[in-house]
Amino acid sequence: MKYVLSFVILASAPFYLVSQDILEVENNPDGIVFPRMSAQPQNAIQGQCFFNTSTNRLECFSGTAWIATGPGATGATGATGATGATGPTGATGATGATGATGAVGATGAPGVVTGGGLACWDLNGNGTPDITMDNTTEDTNGDGVVNIFDCRGANGPAGANGAAGAAGADGADGVDGATGATGATGATGAAGLAQMTLLTAYPSSPEANRVYLIALNGTPQLYWRSSDNTTWHQL
């Protein structure tokens, strides 16, 4: 089967046919439409061009290879630019709603009482403040609380006798009452605490395992010197 290829050339300038070219035309303001094919033709000659519809690019033959026109391959990604300056801090957001109150934790086990009798008010040495209705109470000042103010030293010496008052008139003799039975001898009371001297600072040569009354900040407090004579403990 044979094909007849016909060309219609519209040009305002002269054109020339060259033996080794398919067609040579001059530039025209209306542009040039190249042959459109989906693959490179065989037996191409140098300078032959066509529009490749598979790649949508214009290709021309250099005499040894087809060269495609249009944008080249994308170059490698450039190095990351320097980090920009930190922007200003945004306004503080609104305070969130208060969370629900957590469950109450379990009550801890009672602490172990150690070192009984280290508090000056602990008369029976059981480590517990005891308030009773008899003479065994450790609330010696009767204020309902057992604390440092219940610590009492031994009774001081008797004061000097005051001046004798005027003798009163003799009262009438009363009727002699019957002699009562002799009561049983009461138990010997517990020894009182030694009288303490109020200090305004820690003593320079304290005794181990001894309690001192010291007012470091103007308020008297009891301090116990440890048995190894190295530390102070407030009672």
XYZ file of C-alpha atoms in Angstrom:
235
model
C 0.000 0.000 0.000
C 1.333 3.423 -0.921
C 0.616 6.793 0.719
C 0.796 10.188 -0.919
C 1.908 12.966 1.485
C 0.814 16.413 0.405
C 1.860 19.711 1.986
C 0.103 23.012 1.795
C 2.544 25.796 2.609
C 1.326 29.276 3.456
C 4.129 31.794 3.832
C 4.733 35.456 3.210
C 8.433 34.888 2.572
C 10.166 32.605 0.080
C 10.927 29.035 1.121
C 13.350 26.479 -0.239
C 13.396 22.695 -0.348
C 16.687 21.080 0.589
C 17.428 17.564 -0.664
C 18.447 16.056 2.726
C 15.595 17.639 4.694
C 11.963 16.602 4.835
C 10.820 20.215 4.856
C 12.437 23.591 5.585
C 10.231 26.608 6.361
C 10.822 30.118 7.575
C 9.477 31.509 10.852
C 5.852 32.605 10.746
C 3.907 34.677 13.306
C 1.274 31.940 13.368
C 3.836 29.387 14.674
C 4.912 25.969 13.368
C 3.077 22.686 13.893
C 5.527 19.754 13.960
C 4.558 16.230 13.039
C 2.972 14.399 16.046
C 3.937 10.788 16.764
C 3.848 8.514 19.814
C 7.367 7.075 19.202
C 10.668 8.125 17.648
C 10.702 7.440 13.868
C 13.244 5.099 12.276
C 16.001 6.262 9.863
C 15.898 9.858 11.151
C 18.235 12.473 9.746
C 20.131 15.173 11.634
C 17.884 18.136 12.485
C 14.642 16.137 12.143
C 12.086 17.093 14.853
C 8.652 15.807 15.930
C 6.249 16.243 18.856
C 6.187 13.077 20.996
C 2.577 12.609 22.145
C 3.679 9.963 24.704
C 5.885 12.425 26.609
C 4.296 15.679 25.397
C 7.745 16.975 24.478
C 9.392 18.143 21.254
C 12.296 15.879 20.219
C 15.021 16.572 17.644
C 17.650 14.201 16.199
C 21.279 15.387 16.658
C 22.615 12.908 14.142
C 23.474 10.359 16.828
C 20.675 10.625 19.407
C 17.238 12.089 20.005
C 17.266 15.165 22.286
C 14.053 16.154 24.051
C 13.258 19.812 24.631
C 11.411 21.244 27.600
C 12.232 21.339 31.311
C 15.070 19.117 32.513
C 14.935 16.596 35.315
C 14.327 17.901 38.789
C 17.585 18.608 40.568
C 18.525 17.217 43.978
C 16.857 18.795 46.984
C 18.923 21.646 48.367
C 20.228 21.735 51.940
C 17.752 22.698 54.627
C 17.842 26.396 55.352
C 18.706 27.750 58.801
C 15.919 27.656 61.382
C 14.078 30.927 61.596
C 13.884 32.943 64.792
C 11.393 31.731 67.377
C 8.131 33.584 67.186
C 6.716 35.413 70.209
C 5.057 33.315 72.898
C 1.337 33.104 72.482
C -1.075 34.306 75.126
C -1.678 31.983 78.069
C -4.718 29.837 77.543
C -7.643 29.851 79.929
C -7.285 27.760 83.080
C -8.912 24.392 82.704
C -11.707 23.234 84.964
C -10.710 21.835 88.352
C -10.504 18.066 88.311
C -12.619 15.904 90.562
C -11.362 15.358 94.115
C -9.569 12.052 94.459
C -10.715 9.377 96.849
C -9.567 9.617 100.466
C -6.582 7.377 101.061
C -6.641 4.586 103.596
C -5.788 5.458 107.186
C -2.195 4.615 107.975
C -1.275 2.155 110.671
C -0.756 3.607 114.171
C 2.809 4.664 114.811
C 4.951 2.711 117.216
C 5.677 4.514 120.466
C 9.386 4.404 121.174
C 11.596 6.050 123.722
C 8.883 6.255 126.414
C 9.369 8.970 128.987
C 11.357 11.320 126.717
C 8.652 13.980 127.032
C 8.833 15.869 130.306
C 5.077 15.457 130.858
C 5.176 11.671 130.351
C 5.140 10.826 134.045
C 4.402 7.101 133.594
C 6.795 6.686 130.637
C 4.213 5.119 128.268
C 4.712 7.684 125.501
C 1.005 8.694 125.599
C -0.538 11.842 127.153
C -2.847 10.569 129.917
C -5.649 12.737 131.291
C -7.416 11.112 134.244
C -9.604 12.256 137.115
C -7.130 11.292 139.826
C -3.582 12.145 140.824
C -2.143 10.034 137.981
C -3.179 12.598 135.348
C -0.428 14.120 133.252
C -2.501 17.287 132.725
C -0.926 18.814 135.813
C -2.097 22.377 135.097
C -5.702 21.295 134.426
C -6.053 23.052 131.027
C -7.312 19.899 129.274
C -4.128 19.531 127.174
C -0.942 17.627 127.951
C 2.058 19.633 126.738
C 5.193 21.420 127.881
C 3.225 23.574 130.309
C 2.458 20.446 132.329
C 6.166 19.923 133.022
C 6.842 20.794 136.636
C 10.052 20.545 138.577
C 10.381 19.773 142.271
C 8.804 22.177 144.727
C 11.014 25.111 145.533
C 12.076 25.939 149.102
C 9.444 27.350 151.423
C 9.238 31.095 151.460
C 9.910 33.135 154.609
C 7.092 33.339 157.099
C 4.980 36.396 156.805
C 4.442 38.747 159.698
C 2.123 37.456 162.362
C -1.368 38.751 162.073
C -3.292 40.219 164.974
C -4.731 37.642 167.274
C -8.384 37.050 166.769
C -10.889 36.821 169.538
C -11.131 33.439 171.137
C -14.020 31.431 169.824
C -16.284 29.403 171.978
C -15.084 25.912 172.730
C -16.780 23.367 170.549
C -17.945 19.965 171.629
C -15.194 17.392 171.398
C -15.849 14.938 168.583
C -15.164 11.242 168.699
C -11.683 10.213 167.692
C -11.695 8.775 164.154
C -9.904 5.616 163.097
C -6.403 6.018 161.708
C -6.435 5.895 157.888
C -4.207 3.628 155.840
C -0.892 5.023 154.691
C -1.088 6.159 151.058
C 1.284 4.953 148.343
C 4.436 6.924 147.732
C 3.922 9.383 144.873
C 6.092 9.457 141.726
C 9.216 11.526 141.919
C 8.812 14.968 140.347
C 10.954 16.185 137.459
C 14.137 18.017 138.263
C 13.842 21.765 138.188
C 15.048 23.182 134.864
C 16.923 26.393 134.158
C 15.556 28.364 131.196
C 18.312 28.782 128.574
C 18.348 31.158 125.599
C 20.650 29.009 123.432
C 21.905 25.437 123.182
C 24.446 24.728 125.940
C 28.020 24.415 124.710
C 28.667 21.182 126.629
C 25.312 19.344 126.857
C 24.876 16.047 128.652
C 23.704 13.030 126.654
C 20.118 11.781 127.175
C 19.105 14.923 129.093
C 16.165 17.330 128.593
C 16.808 21.105 128.505
C 14.375 24.050 128.577
C 15.553 26.479 125.862
C 13.888 29.622 124.454
C 15.559 29.893 121.009
C 12.910 32.228 119.548
C 11.595 33.729 122.769
C 9.209 30.775 123.431
C 10.394 28.133 125.924
C 10.594 24.647 124.388
C 11.903 21.349 125.699
C 14.839 19.808 123.808
C 16.289 16.355 124.412
C 19.980 15.630 123.763
C 20.368 12.239 122.038
C 21.946 9.308 123.873
C 24.993 9.520 121.587
C 25.247 13.259 122.431
C 25.220 14.334 118.744
C 21.732 15.723 117.979
C 18.906 17.769 119.539
C 15.250 16.681 119.461
C 12.359 19.041 120.256
C 9.774 17.420 122.541
